[in-house]
Amino acid sequence: MPSPALVPLPADVSPTDAAGLRLTGAATVSGDPGAVAALRELVRLRTGLDLQPAPDGGTIALTVTGTGAAESYRLDADAAGIRIDGADAAGLFYGVQTVGQLIVGDADGWTVPAVAIDDAPRFGYRGVMLDVARHFHPVETVTAYIDRAASLKFNHLHLHLSDDQGWRIELRSRPELAARASGSGVGGGPGGFYTREDYRAIVAHAAAHHMTVVPEIDMPGHTHAVGLAYPALAADPVRDAAPDGELPRAGEPYTGIGVGFSSLHPADAAVHAFATDVFTELADLTPGPYLHFGGDEALGTDRAEYAAFVARVSGLIAGLGKTPIAWHEAGAAADLAPGTIGQYWSFVTPAADAADHARAFVAKGGRLILSPADAVYLDMKPSDDFPLGLTWAGGATSVERAYRWEPTDVVDGVAEGDILGVEAPLWSETVRSLDDIDALAFPRIAAAAEAAWSPATGTREERTWESFRARVGTLGPLWTTLGIRFPGSPEIAWTS
Ligand code: ACM
């Protein structure tokens, strides 16, 4: 009996020889109201069937048991019905997502095969990141990306809210940011920003899909836009990093895609007051436990001042009752707040100091989020001739390369327990729309989901590229009905 094709691969799947459930409009759904609504909507999108809610004893019964590992669920399907027991609301939600993948259509209608699944995530942090700074993306694009990510059992949305090209969130404490620093983007587009209400709406939509928003304000580098609003805080551009050879000018919007030329004045009291205002207000707006303060590619910042600055900002965030996250370069700072999380973005084989910097977070009681750029940066071209994307992370990233890596093999000396999770960033230098996001993210986002959720490579027969390739190909019809415009990657044999 072959296992049903599920992505990310569950912890344990036992197919049975018994007949599956014929899914018709006569089926009913009972149990947890949120899960009932989510399942009815998913089934309606996938099949057109309008399953009726029942007070109890439904064909499909959805229960939160309150026992078991966080986010885990048990799913039993046979000809009589489907029962999902979630340890918590998130676990039940993930069981519902699994049902969405189990539904198979044929000439006679819709079936869910007979199966027993015991599933729980490998890592507690399973993230996607969207860069809304290079190109601004409106609330409805962000919520659509939340829907896509949640369906693959991701539970964190990292929003990269500021960069050289624009500042994307309204803050009452610093009104000039939205007013003066948000009106541009790569290529000179119109830019934009989220009002505080917009941001709250994103947070609420994420929460309804069991996702936590992780806001990032990048500093001390990637801050050219801050200088449009508060010129005294920003140093003059220091390095000719723009690919067209033009050094950005202080006080003028930057519309290119160079990096590493900007810095706040890290030792200035006015910059510390700015960071305090920004992270205090962001902490107030953000119910989740994390605030990300960037710290990457501050190439023009004096090293000692950089170290003192990132240590100070990590302490500021910890003092606000949040857990700081920084890109791995901040591991160079001796005095980071204990417990600061490091986000590793070097390659699967670490370059230069990246592994040392990553280990430094662990040595200070923090853990790591792994985002190896040559595997999980979704903005890399999937093939050399792909119209969107970049290639700096070791050339085009095929679906196979996106799949073939193991989190515990990246940084020597970093064990399973030192890893908080896996995150797949999508930078938006070439990404203007939801269609562009879909075109780059899919299907590689599913490979990242498997690295984040599924048991380690080598521990299950099906945790292989060959199996993944076959399983992901069967998701085509579901993704199409969810409105996802994924490209027909030639590496995958898609079910039509
Ligand atoms: C990064 O890609 N600069 C974190």
JSON list of N, CA and C in Angstrom, two decimals, residues 129 131 134 145 373 376-382 386 388-393 397 424-431 436-437 440-441 444:
[
{"chain": "A", "resi": 129, "resn": "MET", "atom": "N", "xyz": [10.07, 34.38, 5.23]},
{"chain": "A", "resi": 129, "resn": "MET", "atom": "CA", "xyz": [10.30, 35.82, 5.33]},
{"chain": "A", "resi": 129, "resn": "MET", "atom": "C", "xyz": [9.89, 36.47, 4.03]},
{"chain": "A", "resi": 131, "resn": "ASP", "atom": "N", "xyz": [10.33, 40.16, 2.11]},
{"chain": "A", "resi": 131, "resn": "ASP", "atom": "CA", "xyz": [10.96, 41.48, 2.06]},
{"chain": "A", "resi": 131, "resn": "ASP", "atom": "C", "xyz": [9.94, 42.44, 1.45]},
{"chain": "A", "resi": 134, "resn": "ARG", "atom": "N", "xyz": [12.23, 46.25, -0.43]},
{"chain": "A", "resi": 134, "resn": "ARG", "atom": "CA", "xyz": [12.75, 46.50, -1.80]},
{"chain": "A", "resi": 134, "resn": "ARG", "atom": "C", "xyz": [11.60, 46.83, -2.73]},
{"chain": "A", "resi": 145, "resn": "TYR", "atom": "N", "xyz": [0.12, 35.31, 1.19]},
{"chain": "A", "resi": 145, "resn": "TYR", "atom": "CA", "xyz": [1.34, 34.52, 1.44]},
{"chain": "A", "resi": 145, "resn": "TYR", "atom": "C", "xyz": [1.23, 33.76, 2.76]},
{"chain": "A", "resi": 373, "resn": "ALA", "atom": "N", "xyz": [21.53, 30.31, 2.38]},
{"chain": "A", "resi": 373, "resn": "ALA", "atom": "CA", "xyz": [21.04, 31.05, 1.21]},
{"chain": "A", "resi": 373, "resn": "ALA", "atom": "C", "xyz": [21.04, 30.22, -0.06]},
{"chain": "A", "resi": 376, "resn": "VAL", "atom": "N", "xyz": [17.64, 27.78, 0.76]},
{"chain": "A", "resi": 376, "resn": "VAL", "atom": "CA", "xyz": [16.28, 28.23, 1.09]},
{"chain": "A", "resi": 376, "resn": "VAL", "atom": "C", "xyz": [15.99, 29.70, 0.79]},
{"chain": "A", "resi": 377, "resn": "TYR", "atom": "N", "xyz": [16.93, 30.43, 0.13]},
{"chain": "A", "resi": 377, "resn": "TYR", "atom": "CA", "xyz": [16.58, 31.78, -0.31]},
{"chain": "A", "resi": 377, "resn": "TYR", "atom": "C", "xyz": [15.69, 31.64, -1.56]},
{"chain": "A", "resi": 378, "resn": "LEU", "atom": "N", "xyz": [14.40, 31.89, -1.36]},
{"chain": "A", "resi": 378, "resn": "LEU", "atom": "CA", "xyz": [13.44, 31.61, -2.42]},
{"chain": "A", "resi": 378, "resn": "LEU", "atom": "C", "xyz": [13.52, 32.63, -3.56]},
{"chain": "A", "resi": 379, "resn": "ASP", "atom": "N", "xyz": [14.29, 33.70, -3.35]},
{"chain": "A", "resi": 379, "resn": "ASP", "atom": "CA", "xyz": [14.44, 34.70, -4.42]},
{"chain": "A", "resi": 379, "resn": "ASP", "atom": "C", "xyz": [15.57, 34.35, -5.38]},
{"chain": "A", "resi": 380, "resn": "MET", "atom": "N", "xyz": [16.28, 33.26, -5.14]},
{"chain": "A", "resi": 380, "resn": "MET", "atom": "CA", "xyz": [17.28, 32.84, -6.12]},
{"chain": "A", "resi": 380, "resn": "MET", "atom": "C", "xyz": [16.56, 32.24, -7.33]},
{"chain": "A", "resi": 381, "resn": "LYS", "atom": "N", "xyz": [17.10, 32.48, -8.51]},
{"chain": "A", "resi": 381, "resn": "LYS", "atom": "CA", "xyz": [16.51, 31.88, -9.70]},
{"chain": "A", "resi": 381, "resn": "LYS", "atom": "C", "xyz": [16.50, 30.36, -9.55]},
{"chain": "A", "resi": 382, "resn": "PRO", "atom": "N", "xyz": [15.40, 29.70, -9.94]},
{"chain": "A", "resi": 382, "resn": "PRO", "atom": "CA", "xyz": [15.40, 28.23, -9.91]},
{"chain": "A", "resi": 382, "resn": "PRO", "atom": "C", "xyz": [16.17, 27.62, -11.08]},
{"chain": "A", "resi": 386, "resn": "PHE", "atom": "N", "xyz": [15.43, 31.61, -15.80]},
{"chain": "A", "resi": 386, "resn": "PHE", "atom": "CA", "xyz": [14.16, 32.04, -15.17]},
{"chain": "A", "resi": 386, "resn": "PHE", "atom": "C", "xyz": [14.09, 33.57, -15.19]},
{"chain": "A", "resi": 388, "resn": "LEU", "atom": "N", "xyz": [12.70, 35.82, -13.27]},
{"chain": "A", "resi": 388, "resn": "LEU", "atom": "CA", "xyz": [12.79, 36.54, -11.99]},
{"chain": "A", "resi": 388, "resn": "LEU", "atom": "C", "xyz": [13.93, 35.97, -11.17]},
{"chain": "A", "resi": 389, "resn": "GLY", "atom": "N", "xyz": [14.39, 36.76, -10.20]},
{"chain": "A", "resi": 389, "resn": "GLY", "atom": "CA", "xyz": [15.31, 36.23, -9.21]},
{"chain": "A", "resi": 389, "resn": "GLY", "atom": "C", "xyz": [16.75, 36.62, -9.45]},
{"chain": "A", "resi": 390, "resn": "LEU", "atom": "N", "xyz": [17.57, 36.29, -8.45]},
{"chain": "A", "resi": 390, "resn": "LEU", "atom": "CA", "xyz": [19.00, 36.61, -8.45]},
{"chain": "A", "resi": 390, "resn": "LEU", "atom": "C", "xyz": [19.79, 35.29, -8.44]},
{"chain": "A", "resi": 391, "resn": "THR", "atom": "N", "xyz": [21.11, 35.40, -8.55]},
{"chain": "A", "resi": 391, "resn": "THR", "atom": "CA", "xyz": [21.92, 34.18, -8.64]},
{"chain": "A", "resi": 391, "resn": "THR", "atom": "C", "xyz": [23.15, 34.19, -7.73]},
{"chain": "A", "resi": 392, "resn": "TRP", "atom": "N", "xyz": [23.26, 35.19, -6.82]},
{"chain": "A", "resi": 392, "resn": "TRP", "atom": "CA", "xyz": [24.51, 35.32, -6.07]},
{"chain": "A", "resi": 392, "resn": "TRP", "atom": "C", "xyz": [24.79, 34.15, -5.12]},
{"chain": "A", "resi": 393, "resn": "ALA", "atom": "N", "xyz": [23.75, 33.40, -4.75]},
{"chain": "A", "resi": 393, "resn": "ALA", "atom": "CA", "xyz": [23.96, 32.31, -3.78]},
{"chain": "A", "resi": 393, "resn": "ALA", "atom": "C", "xyz": [24.36, 31.03, -4.52]},
{"chain": "A", "resi": 397, "resn": "THR", "atom": "N", "xyz": [19.25, 28.08, -7.93]},
{"chain": "A", "resi": 397, "resn": "THR", "atom": "CA", "xyz": [18.96, 27.05, -6.91]},
{"chain": "A", "resi": 397, "resn": "THR", "atom": "C", "xyz": [17.84, 26.17, -7.43]},
{"chain": "A", "resi": 424, "resn": "ALA", "atom": "N", "xyz": [12.69, 30.21, 5.37]},
{"chain": "A", "resi": 424, "resn": "ALA", "atom": "CA", "xyz": [12.93, 30.46, 3.94]},
{"chain": "A", "resi": 424, "resn": "ALA", "atom": "C", "xyz": [12.62, 31.91, 3.61]},
{"chain": "A", "resi": 425, "resn": "PRO", "atom": "N", "xyz": [13.66, 32.76, 3.45]},
{"chain": "A", "resi": 425, "resn": "PRO", "atom": "CA", "xyz": [13.43, 34.15, 3.09]},
{"chain": "A", "resi": 425, "resn": "PRO", "atom": "C", "xyz": [13.13, 34.34, 1.60]},
{"chain": "A", "resi": 426, "resn": "LEU", "atom": "N", "xyz": [12.35, 35.37, 1.31]},
{"chain": "A", "resi": 426, "resn": "LEU", "atom": "CA", "xyz": [12.12, 35.77, -0.08]},
{"chain": "A", "resi": 426, "resn": "LEU", "atom": "C", "xyz": [12.37, 37.28, -0.17]},
{"chain": "A", "resi": 427, "resn": "TRP", "atom": "N", "xyz": [13.55, 37.62, -0.69]},
{"chain": "A", "resi": 427, "resn": "TRP", "atom": "CA", "xyz": [13.90, 39.02, -0.88]},
{"chain": "A", "resi": 427, "resn": "TRP", "atom": "C", "xyz": [13.24, 39.51, -2.16]},
{"chain": "A", "resi": 428, "resn": "SER", "atom": "N", "xyz": [12.97, 40.82, -2.21]},
{"chain": "A", "resi": 428, "resn": "SER", "atom": "CA", "xyz": [12.07, 41.26, -3.28]},
{"chain": "A", "resi": 428, "resn": "SER", "atom": "C", "xyz": [12.69, 42.23, -4.28]},
{"chain": "A", "resi": 429, "resn": "GLU", "atom": "N", "xyz": [14.00, 42.14, -4.50]},
{"chain": "A", "resi": 429, "resn": "GLU", "atom": "CA", "xyz": [14.60, 43.02, -5.51]},
{"chain": "A", "resi": 429, "resn": "GLU", "atom": "C", "xyz": [13.91, 42.88, -6.87]},
{"chain": "A", "resi": 430, "resn": "THR", "atom": "N", "xyz": [13.54, 41.63, -7.25]},
{"chain": "A", "resi": 430, "resn": "THR", "atom": "CA", "xyz": [12.92, 41.40, -8.57]},
{"chain": "A", "resi": 430, "resn": "THR", "atom": "C", "xyz": [11.45, 41.04, -8.44]},
{"chain": "A", "resi": 431, "resn": "VAL", "atom": "N", "xyz": [10.91, 41.17, -7.25]},
{"chain": "A", "resi": 431, "resn": "VAL", "atom": "CA", "xyz": [9.57, 40.63, -6.95]},
{"chain": "A", "resi": 431, "resn": "VAL", "atom": "C", "xyz": [8.58, 41.76, -6.73]},
{"chain": "A", "resi": 436, "resn": "ASP", "atom": "N", "xyz": [4.61, 37.11, -8.85]},
{"chain": "A", "resi": 436, "resn": "ASP", "atom": "CA", "xyz": [6.08, 36.96, -8.80]},
{"chain": "A", "resi": 436, "resn": "ASP", "atom": "C", "xyz": [6.48, 36.13, -7.57]},
{"chain": "A", "resi": 437, "resn": "ILE", "atom": "N", "xyz": [5.81, 36.38, -6.45]},
{"chain": "A", "resi": 437, "resn": "ILE", "atom": "CA", "xyz": [6.10, 35.61, -5.23]},
{"chain": "A", "resi": 437, "resn": "ILE", "atom": "C", "xyz": [5.84, 34.13, -5.48]},
{"chain": "A", "resi": 440, "resn": "LEU", "atom": "N", "xyz": [8.46, 32.40, -7.74]},
{"chain": "A", "resi": 440, "resn": "LEU", "atom": "CA", "xyz": [9.76, 32.08, -7.14]},
{"chain": "A", "resi": 440, "resn": "LEU", "atom": "C", "xyz": [9.62, 31.11, -5.96]},
{"chain": "A", "resi": 441, "resn": "ALA", "atom": "N", "xyz": [8.58, 31.30, -5.17]},
{"chain": "A", "resi": 441, "resn": "ALA", "atom": "CA", "xyz": [8.48, 30.49, -3.95]},
{"chain": "A", "resi": 441, "resn": "ALA", "atom": "C", "xyz": [8.14, 29.03, -4.24]},
{"chain": "A", "resi": 444, "resn": "ARG", "atom": "N", "xyz": [9.73, 25.45, -4.37]},
{"chain": "A", "resi": 444, "resn": "ARG", "atom": "CA", "xyz": [10.83, 25.28, -3.41]},
{"chain": "A", "resi": 444, "resn": "ARG", "atom": "C", "xyz": [10.42, 25.53, -1.98]}
]
